[in-house]
Amino acid sequence: PSALAAGRAISIIVPFYKNAELAGPLIKSLLACREELSELNCTVTLINDSPGDAALATALEEGIRSFPADLPCEIRTNDDNWGFLRSANWACRKAVARGADVLLLNSDTLLYPGAVREMQRVANLDPMIGFISPRSNNATICTFPQQNRYADLSPAQFNEIFQQVSSYLPEFHYVPTCVGFCLYINHFILSEVGFFDEVYGKGFSEENDLIMRANRFGYRAVL
């Protein structure tokens, strides 16, 4: 990859709707990765899509106070319930304007150190890789190991097992679609192909639609 591509900024976008109890763990996981995120020139946008939820507003405001100056974080509070897609598209348009890649997270996602760096590295291995999802303990086709006996483990326990077996996996493999719980999108997808189609309303299968549209131009999705 070119030096420009390798050094591209990353906009981390997290839409929230109610469920104030999810804010603390997610923010804590971001802060656990603060050095990595700072080195990768990341910014964080937390979107409050339930403006009447006082508990969520408080949780987000308390969380943002923990962010250091080298990891900029902002809260966007919608006037009313926009839904996941409109909220995500608003933030994606800002990312395109600054020439940044996007990392879209669900509010119940927990990041682990090294994950964002690895996703960016894989994104830059091939100019036709447009979408990347990481492995997870609970994300349908991203779940690994898949065996049921691992299903009740904590995320930390699951990650420990994954670290033991991950060296047996290829760096990445191509898949028909990624999973929106944690979706890295190269900036050229959004600038050339477009954004999520808001016909999907509050959100479901919108990532499949965007990836299939990008497939028509030759762009691929990987795990």
PDB file of N, CA and C in Angstrom, residues 100-195:
ATOM      1  N   ALA A 100     -11.325   9.978   5.320  1.00  0.00           N
ATOM      2  CA  ALA A 100     -11.047   8.935   6.302  1.00  0.00           C
ATOM      3  C   ALA A 100     -11.761   7.641   5.959  1.00  0.00           C
ATOM      4  N   ASP A 101     -11.175   6.537   6.404  1.00  0.00           N
ATOM      5  CA  ASP A 101     -11.879   5.265   6.426  1.00  0.00           C
ATOM      6  C   ASP A 101     -12.902   5.309   7.557  1.00  0.00           C
ATOM      7  N   VAL A 102     -13.838   4.367   7.542  1.00  0.00           N
ATOM      8  CA  VAL A 102     -14.884   4.303   8.568  1.00  0.00           C
ATOM      9  C   VAL A 102     -14.797   2.977   9.313  1.00  0.00           C
ATOM     10  N   LEU A 103     -14.948   3.024  10.623  1.00  0.00           N
ATOM     11  CA  LEU A 103     -15.158   1.821  11.423  1.00  0.00           C
ATOM     12  C   LEU A 103     -16.486   1.995  12.134  1.00  0.00           C
ATOM     13  N   LEU A 104     -17.481   1.240  11.683  1.00  0.00           N
ATOM     14  CA  LEU A 104     -18.836   1.347  12.225  1.00  0.00           C
ATOM     15  C   LEU A 104     -19.035   0.253  13.275  1.00  0.00           C
ATOM     16  N   LEU A 105     -19.415   0.644  14.478  1.00  0.00           N
ATOM     17  CA  LEU A 105     -19.588  -0.297  15.581  1.00  0.00           C
ATOM     18  C   LEU A 105     -21.018  -0.286  16.084  1.00  0.00           C
ATOM     19  N   ASN A 106     -21.550  -1.465  16.399  1.00  0.00           N
ATOM     20  CA  ASN A 106     -22.780  -1.534  17.182  1.00  0.00           C
ATOM     21  C   ASN A 106     -22.471  -1.150  18.617  1.00  0.00           C
ATOM     22  N   SER A 107     -23.493  -0.694  19.341  1.00  0.00           N
ATOM     23  CA  SER A 107     -23.263  -0.191  20.699  1.00  0.00           C
ATOM     24  C   SER A 107     -22.924  -1.289  21.700  1.00  0.00           C
ATOM     25  N   ASP A 108     -23.140  -2.560  21.330  1.00  0.00           N
ATOM     26  CA  ASP A 108     -22.797  -3.653  22.251  1.00  0.00           C
ATOM     27  C   ASP A 108     -21.467  -4.324  21.886  1.00  0.00           C
ATOM     28  N   THR A 109     -20.689  -3.671  21.032  1.00  0.00           N
ATOM     29  CA  THR A 109     -19.404  -4.223  20.611  1.00  0.00           C
ATOM     30  C   THR A 109     -18.300  -3.809  21.576  1.00  0.00           C
ATOM     31  N   LEU A 110     -17.360  -4.723  21.828  1.00  0.00           N
ATOM     32  CA  LEU A 110     -16.176  -4.427  22.624  1.00  0.00           C
ATOM     33  C   LEU A 110     -14.952  -4.640  21.750  1.00  0.00           C
ATOM     34  N   LEU A 111     -14.121  -3.619  21.623  1.00  0.00           N
ATOM     35  CA  LEU A 111     -12.883  -3.735  20.865  1.00  0.00           C
ATOM     36  C   LEU A 111     -11.770  -4.279  21.746  1.00  0.00           C
ATOM     37  N   TYR A 112     -10.842  -5.005  21.119  1.00  0.00           N
ATOM     38  CA  TYR A 112      -9.651  -5.464  21.812  1.00  0.00           C
ATOM     39  C   TYR A 112      -8.431  -4.837  21.151  1.00  0.00           C
ATOM     40  N   PRO A 113      -7.390  -4.538  21.939  1.00  0.00           N
ATOM     41  CA  PRO A 113      -6.172  -3.930  21.369  1.00  0.00           C
ATOM     42  C   PRO A 113      -5.646  -4.756  20.195  1.00  0.00           C
ATOM     43  N   GLY A 114      -5.251  -4.056  19.155  1.00  0.00           N
ATOM     44  CA  GLY A 114      -4.722  -4.690  17.962  1.00  0.00           C
ATOM     45  C   GLY A 114      -5.737  -4.895  16.861  1.00  0.00           C
ATOM     46  N   ALA A 115      -7.028  -4.877  17.210  1.00  0.00           N
ATOM     47  CA  ALA A 115      -8.062  -5.181  16.221  1.00  0.00           C
ATOM     48  C   ALA A 115      -8.138  -4.118  15.123  1.00  0.00           C
ATOM     49  N   VAL A 116      -8.128  -2.846  15.496  1.00  0.00           N
ATOM     50  CA  VAL A 116      -8.267  -1.784  14.497  1.00  0.00           C
ATOM     51  C   VAL A 116      -7.026  -1.716  13.613  1.00  0.00           C
ATOM     52  N   ARG A 117      -5.852  -1.851  14.221  1.00  0.00           N
ATOM     53  CA  ARG A 117      -4.617  -1.846  13.429  1.00  0.00           C
ATOM     54  C   ARG A 117      -4.622  -2.983  12.402  1.00  0.00           C
ATOM     55  N   GLU A 118      -5.083  -4.164  12.824  1.00  0.00           N
ATOM     56  CA  GLU A 118      -5.101  -5.307  11.922  1.00  0.00           C
ATOM     57  C   GLU A 118      -6.121  -5.108  10.804  1.00  0.00           C
ATOM     58  N   MET A 119      -7.277  -4.531  11.130  1.00  0.00           N
ATOM     59  CA  MET A 119      -8.265  -4.281  10.085  1.00  0.00           C
ATOM     60  C   MET A 119      -7.727  -3.283   9.059  1.00  0.00           C
ATOM     61  N   GLN A 120      -7.052  -2.227   9.524  1.00  0.00           N
ATOM     62  CA  GLN A 120      -6.488  -1.273   8.570  1.00  0.00           C
ATOM     63  C   GLN A 120      -5.395  -1.922   7.728  1.00  0.00           C
ATOM     64  N   ARG A 121      -4.560  -2.758   8.355  1.00  0.00           N
ATOM     65  CA  ARG A 121      -3.501  -3.434   7.614  1.00  0.00           C
ATOM     66  C   ARG A 121      -4.088  -4.304   6.499  1.00  0.00           C
ATOM     67  N   VAL A 122      -5.112  -5.076   6.830  1.00  0.00           N
ATOM     68  CA  VAL A 122      -5.738  -5.938   5.830  1.00  0.00           C
ATOM     69  C   VAL A 122      -6.425  -5.095   4.755  1.00  0.00           C
ATOM     70  N   ALA A 123      -7.017  -3.990   5.142  1.00  0.00           N
ATOM     71  CA  ALA A 123      -7.682  -3.116   4.169  1.00  0.00           C
ATOM     72  C   ALA A 123      -6.706  -2.611   3.119  1.00  0.00           C
ATOM     73  N   ASN A 124      -5.437  -2.496   3.474  1.00  0.00           N
ATOM     74  CA  ASN A 124      -4.439  -1.956   2.566  1.00  0.00           C
ATOM     75  C   ASN A 124      -3.628  -3.024   1.840  1.00  0.00           C
ATOM     76  N   LEU A 125      -3.972  -4.304   2.034  1.00  0.00           N
ATOM     77  CA  LEU A 125      -3.247  -5.369   1.339  1.00  0.00           C
ATOM     78  C   LEU A 125      -3.615  -5.446  -0.140  1.00  0.00           C
ATOM     79  N   ASP A 126      -4.836  -5.042  -0.465  1.00  0.00           N
ATOM     80  CA  ASP A 126      -5.327  -5.160  -1.837  1.00  0.00           C
ATOM     81  C   ASP A 126      -6.284  -3.995  -2.081  1.00  0.00           C
ATOM     82  N   PRO A 127      -6.075  -3.225  -3.138  1.00  0.00           N
ATOM     83  CA  PRO A 127      -6.944  -2.061  -3.378  1.00  0.00           C
ATOM     84  C   PRO A 127      -8.389  -2.420  -3.648  1.00  0.00           C
ATOM     85  N   MET A 128      -8.689  -3.709  -3.858  1.00  0.00           N
ATOM     86  CA  MET A 128     -10.071  -4.104  -4.112  1.00  0.00           C
ATOM     87  C   MET A 128     -10.751  -4.636  -2.849  1.00  0.00           C
ATOM     88  N   ILE A 129     -10.065  -4.614  -1.720  1.00  0.00           N
ATOM     89  CA  ILE A 129     -10.714  -4.949  -0.446  1.00  0.00           C
ATOM     90  C   ILE A 129     -11.432  -3.699   0.049  1.00  0.00           C
ATOM     91  N   GLY A 130     -12.740  -3.767   0.090  1.00  0.00           N
ATOM     92  CA  GLY A 130     -13.514  -2.595   0.488  1.00  0.00           C
ATOM     93  C   GLY A 130     -14.093  -2.676   1.876  1.00  0.00           C
ATOM     94  N   PHE A 131     -14.281  -3.914   2.384  1.00  0.00           N
ATOM     95  CA  PHE A 131     -14.967  -4.114   3.659  1.00  0.00           C
ATOM     96  C   PHE A 131     -14.226  -5.179   4.469  1.00  0.00           C
ATOM     97  N   ILE A 132     -14.141  -4.947   5.767  1.00  0.00           N
ATOM     98  CA  ILE A 132     -13.489  -5.896   6.651  1.00  0.00           C
ATOM     99  C   ILE A 132     -14.314  -6.027   7.928  1.00  0.00           C
ATOM    100  N   SER A 133     -14.562  -7.265   8.350  1.00  0.00           N
ATOM    101  CA  SER A 133     -15.098  -7.530   9.687  1.00  0.00           C
ATOM    102  C   SER A 133     -14.113  -8.425  10.424  1.00  0.00           C
ATOM    103  N   PRO A 134     -13.957  -8.240  11.728  1.00  0.00           N
ATOM    104  CA  PRO A 134     -13.049  -9.085  12.500  1.00  0.00           C
ATOM    105  C   PRO A 134     -13.770 -10.329  13.018  1.00  0.00           C
ATOM    106  N   ARG A 135     -13.005 -11.220  13.584  1.00  0.00           N
ATOM    107  CA  ARG A 135     -13.592 -12.358  14.292  1.00  0.00           C
ATOM    108  C   ARG A 135     -14.222 -11.883  15.591  1.00  0.00           C
ATOM    109  N   SER A 136     -15.166 -12.680  16.100  1.00  0.00           N
ATOM    110  CA  SER A 136     -15.922 -12.275  17.284  1.00  0.00           C
ATOM    111  C   SER A 136     -16.350 -13.507  18.068  1.00  0.00           C
ATOM    112  N   ASN A 137     -16.795 -13.262  19.294  1.00  0.00           N
ATOM    113  CA  ASN A 137     -17.357 -14.359  20.088  1.00  0.00           C
ATOM    114  C   ASN A 137     -18.845 -14.567  19.802  1.00  0.00           C
ATOM    115  N   ASN A 138     -19.494 -13.596  19.102  1.00  0.00           N
ATOM    116  CA  ASN A 138     -20.939 -13.713  18.910  1.00  0.00           C
ATOM    117  C   ASN A 138     -21.394 -12.806  17.778  1.00  0.00           C
ATOM    118  N   ALA A 139     -21.090 -13.214  16.547  1.00  0.00           N
ATOM    119  CA  ALA A 139     -21.452 -12.377  15.396  1.00  0.00           C
ATOM    120  C   ALA A 139     -21.641 -13.239  14.154  1.00  0.00           C
ATOM    121  N   THR A 140     -22.529 -14.185  14.232  1.00  0.00           N
ATOM    122  CA  THR A 140     -22.904 -15.080  13.120  1.00  0.00           C
ATOM    123  C   THR A 140     -21.667 -15.620  12.398  1.00  0.00           C
ATOM    124  N   ILE A 141     -21.473 -15.247  11.115  1.00  0.00           N
ATOM    125  CA  ILE A 141     -20.381 -15.834  10.346  1.00  0.00           C
ATOM    126  C   ILE A 141     -19.001 -15.387  10.820  1.00  0.00           C
ATOM    127  N   CYS A 142     -18.924 -14.348  11.650  1.00  0.00           N
ATOM    128  CA  CYS A 142     -17.642 -13.892  12.187  1.00  0.00           C
ATOM    129  C   CYS A 142     -17.235 -14.664  13.441  1.00  0.00           C
ATOM    130  N   THR A 143     -18.129 -15.446  13.991  1.00  0.00           N
ATOM    131  CA  THR A 143     -17.846 -16.149  15.244  1.00  0.00           C
ATOM    132  C   THR A 143     -16.800 -17.239  15.023  1.00  0.00           C
ATOM    133  N   PHE A 144     -15.760 -17.221  15.866  1.00  0.00           N
ATOM    134  CA  PHE A 144     -14.732 -18.258  15.788  1.00  0.00           C
ATOM    135  C   PHE A 144     -14.032 -18.350  17.138  1.00  0.00           C
ATOM    136  N   PRO A 145     -13.876 -19.525  17.715  1.00  0.00           N
ATOM    137  CA  PRO A 145     -14.353 -20.830  17.244  1.00  0.00           C
ATOM    138  C   PRO A 145     -15.884 -20.926  17.263  1.00  0.00           C
ATOM    139  N   GLN A 146     -16.409 -21.784  16.414  1.00  0.00           N
ATOM    140  CA  GLN A 146     -17.850 -21.904  16.221  1.00  0.00           C
ATOM    141  C   GLN A 146     -18.510 -22.891  17.180  1.00  0.00           C
ATOM    142  N   GLN A 147     -17.737 -23.766  17.807  1.00  0.00           N
ATOM    143  CA  GLN A 147     -18.326 -24.847  18.593  1.00  0.00           C
ATOM    144  C   GLN A 147     -19.187 -24.321  19.732  1.00  0.00           C
ATOM    145  N   ASN A 148     -20.301 -24.988  19.980  1.00  0.00           N
ATOM    146  CA  ASN A 148     -21.256 -24.555  21.002  1.00  0.00           C
ATOM    147  C   ASN A 148     -20.653 -24.519  22.396  1.00  0.00           C
ATOM    148  N   ARG A 149     -19.655 -25.328  22.654  1.00  0.00           N
ATOM    149  CA  ARG A 149     -19.095 -25.372  24.011  1.00  0.00           C
ATOM    150  C   ARG A 149     -18.403 -24.065  24.398  1.00  0.00           C
ATOM    151  N   TYR A 150     -18.134 -23.205  23.424  1.00  0.00           N
ATOM    152  CA  TYR A 150     -17.503 -21.922  23.729  1.00  0.00           C
ATOM    153  C   TYR A 150     -18.527 -20.797  23.923  1.00  0.00           C
ATOM    154  N   ALA A 151     -19.792 -21.073  23.676  1.00  0.00           N
ATOM    155  CA  ALA A 151     -20.793 -20.012  23.588  1.00  0.00           C
ATOM    156  C   ALA A 151     -20.998 -19.259  24.899  1.00  0.00           C
ATOM    157  N   ASP A 152     -20.793 -19.918  26.030  1.00  0.00           N
ATOM    158  CA  ASP A 152     -21.067 -19.280  27.318  1.00  0.00           C
ATOM    159  C   ASP A 152     -19.843 -18.628  27.945  1.00  0.00           C
ATOM    160  N   LEU A 153     -18.734 -18.601  27.249  1.00  0.00           N
ATOM    161  CA  LEU A 153     -17.533 -17.975  27.789  1.00  0.00           C
ATOM    162  C   LEU A 153     -17.653 -16.452  27.750  1.00  0.00           C
ATOM    163  N   SER A 154     -16.950 -15.790  28.629  1.00  0.00           N
ATOM    164  CA  SER A 154     -16.904 -14.326  28.602  1.00  0.00           C
ATOM    165  C   SER A 154     -16.101 -13.876  27.380  1.00  0.00           C
ATOM    166  N   PRO A 155     -16.279 -12.626  26.946  1.00  0.00           N
ATOM    167  CA  PRO A 155     -15.473 -12.143  25.817  1.00  0.00           C
ATOM    168  C   PRO A 155     -13.969 -12.293  26.055  1.00  0.00           C
ATOM    169  N   ALA A 156     -13.521 -12.043  27.274  1.00  0.00           N
ATOM    170  CA  ALA A 156     -12.082 -12.166  27.566  1.00  0.00           C
ATOM    171  C   ALA A 156     -11.621 -13.613  27.428  1.00  0.00           C
ATOM    172  N   GLN A 157     -12.410 -14.550  27.930  1.00  0.00           N
ATOM    173  CA  GLN A 157     -12.057 -15.965  27.811  1.00  0.00           C
ATOM    174  C   GLN A 157     -12.061 -16.390  26.343  1.00  0.00           C
ATOM    175  N   PHE A 158     -13.048 -15.924  25.618  1.00  0.00           N
ATOM    176  CA  PHE A 158     -13.150 -16.259  24.205  1.00  0.00           C
ATOM    177  C   PHE A 158     -11.944 -15.726  23.445  1.00  0.00           C
ATOM    178  N   ASN A 159     -11.544 -14.501  23.756  1.00  0.00           N
ATOM    179  CA  ASN A 159     -10.400 -13.893  23.082  1.00  0.00           C
ATOM    180  C   ASN A 159      -9.117 -14.664  23.382  1.00  0.00           C
ATOM    181  N   GLU A 160      -8.983 -15.146  24.605  1.00  0.00           N
ATOM    182  CA  GLU A 160      -7.796 -15.920  24.960  1.00  0.00           C
ATOM    183  C   GLU A 160      -7.704 -17.187  24.112  1.00  0.00           C
ATOM    184  N   ILE A 161      -8.832 -17.863  23.935  1.00  0.00           N
ATOM    185  CA  ILE A 161      -8.842 -19.071  23.099  1.00  0.00           C
ATOM    186  C   ILE A 161      -8.560 -18.714  21.643  1.00  0.00           C
ATOM    187  N   PHE A 162      -9.155 -17.624  21.180  1.00  0.00           N
ATOM    188  CA  PHE A 162      -8.925 -17.212  19.792  1.00  0.00           C
ATOM    189  C   PHE A 162      -7.446 -16.952  19.538  1.00  0.00           C
ATOM    190  N   GLN A 163      -6.761 -16.313  20.484  1.00  0.00           N
ATOM    191  CA  GLN A 163      -5.336 -16.024  20.302  1.00  0.00           C
ATOM    192  C   GLN A 163      -4.532 -17.308  20.162  1.00  0.00           C
ATOM    193  N   GLN A 164      -4.981 -18.359  20.811  1.00  0.00           N
ATOM    194  CA  GLN A 164      -4.273 -19.640  20.749  1.00  0.00           C
ATOM    195  C   GLN A 164      -4.450 -20.322  19.393  1.00  0.00           C
ATOM    196  N   VAL A 165      -5.592 -20.114  18.757  1.00  0.00           N
ATOM    197  CA  VAL A 165      -5.888 -20.843  17.508  1.00  0.00           C
ATOM    198  C   VAL A 165      -5.771 -19.976  16.263  1.00  0.00           C
ATOM    199  N   SER A 166      -5.674 -18.660  16.421  1.00  0.00           N
ATOM    200  CA  SER A 166      -5.742 -17.773  15.258  1.00  0.00           C
ATOM    201  C   SER A 166      -4.555 -17.957  14.309  1.00  0.00           C
ATOM    202  N   SER A 167      -3.422 -18.406  14.823  1.00  0.00           N
ATOM    203  CA  SER A 167      -2.261 -18.588  13.948  1.00  0.00           C
ATOM    204  C   SER A 167      -2.490 -19.685  12.912  1.00  0.00           C
ATOM    205  N   TYR A 168      -3.496 -20.507  13.113  1.00  0.00           N
ATOM    206  CA  TYR A 168      -3.815 -21.566  12.153  1.00  0.00           C
ATOM    207  C   TYR A 168      -4.741 -21.079  11.035  1.00  0.00           C
ATOM    208  N   LEU A 169      -5.232 -19.856  11.152  1.00  0.00           N
ATOM    209  CA  LEU A 169      -6.105 -19.284  10.133  1.00  0.00           C
ATOM    210  C   LEU A 169      -5.282 -18.517   9.102  1.00  0.00           C
ATOM    211  N   PRO A 170      -5.810 -18.363   7.887  1.00  0.00           N
ATOM    212  CA  PRO A 170      -5.171 -17.447   6.936  1.00  0.00           C
ATOM    213  C   PRO A 170      -5.318 -16.012   7.434  1.00  0.00           C
ATOM    214  N   GLU A 171      -4.495 -15.110   6.874  1.00  0.00           N
ATOM    215  CA  GLU A 171      -4.590 -13.697   7.265  1.00  0.00           C
ATOM    216  C   GLU A 171      -6.021 -13.178   7.130  1.00  0.00           C
ATOM    217  N   PHE A 172      -6.635 -13.545   6.034  1.00  0.00           N
ATOM    218  CA  PHE A 172      -8.029 -13.168   5.786  1.00  0.00           C
ATOM    219  C   PHE A 172      -8.588 -14.135   4.767  1.00  0.00           C
ATOM    220  N   HIS A 173      -9.898 -14.158   4.636  1.00  0.00           N
ATOM    221  CA  HIS A 173     -10.496 -14.858   3.512  1.00  0.00           C
ATOM    222  C   HIS A 173     -11.712 -14.084   3.025  1.00  0.00           C
ATOM    223  N   TYR A 174     -11.979 -14.247   1.730  1.00  0.00           N
ATOM    224  CA  TYR A 174     -13.079 -13.534   1.101  1.00  0.00           C
ATOM    225  C   TYR A 174     -14.409 -14.159   1.490  1.00  0.00           C
ATOM    226  N   VAL A 175     -15.403 -13.302   1.682  1.00  0.00           N
ATOM    227  CA  VAL A 175     -16.740 -13.749   2.071  1.00  0.00           C
ATOM    228  C   VAL A 175     -17.774 -12.972   1.255  1.00  0.00           C
ATOM    229  N   PRO A 176     -18.988 -13.514   1.105  1.00  0.00           N
ATOM    230  CA  PRO A 176     -20.019 -12.786   0.346  1.00  0.00           C
ATOM    231  C   PRO A 176     -20.378 -11.447   0.972  1.00  0.00           C
ATOM    232  N   THR A 177     -20.354 -11.392   2.309  1.00  0.00           N
ATOM    233  CA  THR A 177     -20.698 -10.144   3.000  1.00  0.00           C
ATOM    234  C   THR A 177     -20.051 -10.119   4.369  1.00  0.00           C
ATOM    235  N   CYS A 178     -19.892  -8.952   4.913  1.00  0.00           N
ATOM    236  CA  CYS A 178     -19.397  -8.787   6.282  1.00  0.00           C
ATOM    237  C   CYS A 178     -20.591  -8.648   7.230  1.00  0.00           C
ATOM    238  N   VAL A 179     -20.296  -8.345   8.495  1.00  0.00           N
ATOM    239  CA  VAL A 179     -21.345  -8.220   9.507  1.00  0.00           C
ATOM    240  C   VAL A 179     -21.227  -6.834  10.141  1.00  0.00           C
ATOM    241  N   GLY A 180     -22.349  -6.141  10.232  1.00  0.00           N
ATOM    242  CA  GLY A 180     -22.345  -4.741  10.633  1.00  0.00           C
ATOM    243  C   GLY A 180     -22.009  -4.463  12.079  1.00  0.00           C
ATOM    244  N   PHE A 181     -21.844  -5.492  12.923  1.00  0.00           N
ATOM    245  CA  PHE A 181     -21.507  -5.238  14.326  1.00  0.00           C
ATOM    246  C   PHE A 181     -20.181  -4.502  14.450  1.00  0.00           C
ATOM    247  N   CYS A 182     -19.271  -4.772  13.512  1.00  0.00           N
ATOM    248  CA  CYS A 182     -17.961  -4.121  13.482  1.00  0.00           C
ATOM    249  C   CYS A 182     -17.509  -4.157  12.036  1.00  0.00           C
ATOM    250  N   LEU A 183     -17.700  -3.066  11.342  1.00  0.00           N
ATOM    251  CA  LEU A 183     -17.513  -3.038   9.891  1.00  0.00           C
ATOM    252  C   LEU A 183     -16.557  -1.913   9.508  1.00  0.00           C
ATOM    253  N   TYR A 184     -15.407  -2.308   8.987  1.00  0.00           N
ATOM    254  CA  TYR A 184     -14.415  -1.347   8.476  1.00  0.00           C
ATOM    255  C   TYR A 184     -14.697  -1.132   6.993  1.00  0.00           C
ATOM    256  N   ILE A 185     -14.860   0.126   6.604  1.00  0.00           N
ATOM    257  CA  ILE A 185     -15.191   0.455   5.216  1.00  0.00           C
ATOM    258  C   ILE A 185     -14.113   1.396   4.676  1.00  0.00           C
ATOM    259  N   ASN A 186     -13.448   0.969   3.621  1.00  0.00           N
ATOM    260  CA  ASN A 186     -12.470   1.838   2.979  1.00  0.00           C
ATOM    261  C   ASN A 186     -13.166   3.075   2.418  1.00  0.00           C
ATOM    262  N   HIS A 187     -12.490   4.218   2.524  1.00  0.00           N
ATOM    263  CA  HIS A 187     -13.149   5.487   2.202  1.00  0.00           C
ATOM    264  C   HIS A 187     -13.615   5.550   0.760  1.00  0.00           C
ATOM    265  N   PHE A 188     -12.895   4.867  -0.165  1.00  0.00           N
ATOM    266  CA  PHE A 188     -13.269   4.973  -1.564  1.00  0.00           C
ATOM    267  C   PHE A 188     -14.595   4.290  -1.864  1.00  0.00           C
ATOM    268  N   ILE A 189     -15.022   3.351  -1.012  1.00  0.00           N
ATOM    269  CA  ILE A 189     -16.337   2.736  -1.190  1.00  0.00           C
ATOM    270  C   ILE A 189     -17.422   3.797  -1.054  1.00  0.00           C
ATOM    271  N   LEU A 190     -17.318   4.579   0.014  1.00  0.00           N
ATOM    272  CA  LEU A 190     -18.344   5.584   0.284  1.00  0.00           C
ATOM    273  C   LEU A 190     -18.313   6.709  -0.744  1.00  0.00           C
ATOM    274  N   SER A 191     -17.123   7.082  -1.198  1.00  0.00           N
ATOM    275  CA  SER A 191     -17.033   8.184  -2.158  1.00  0.00           C
ATOM    276  C   SER A 191     -17.383   7.749  -3.573  1.00  0.00           C
ATOM    277  N   GLU A 192     -17.174   6.457  -3.905  1.00  0.00           N
ATOM    278  CA  GLU A 192     -17.414   5.988  -5.268  1.00  0.00           C
ATOM    279  C   GLU A 192     -18.732   5.217  -5.418  1.00  0.00           C
ATOM    280  N   VAL A 193     -19.093   4.422  -4.399  1.00  0.00           N
ATOM    281  CA  VAL A 193     -20.274   3.562  -4.497  1.00  0.00           C
ATOM    282  C   VAL A 193     -21.486   4.210  -3.838  1.00  0.00           C
ATOM    283  N   GLY A 194     -21.246   4.928  -2.730  1.00  0.00           N
ATOM    284  CA  GLY A 194     -22.341   5.579  -2.027  1.00  0.00           C
ATOM    285  C   GLY A 194     -22.473   5.088  -0.600  1.00  0.00           C
ATOM    286  N   PHE A 195     -23.604   5.405   0.009  1.00  0.00           N
ATOM    287  CA  PHE A 195     -23.821   5.153   1.430  1.00  0.00           C
ATOM    288  C   PHE A 195     -24.870   4.062   1.610  1.00  0.00           C
TER     289      PHE A 195
END
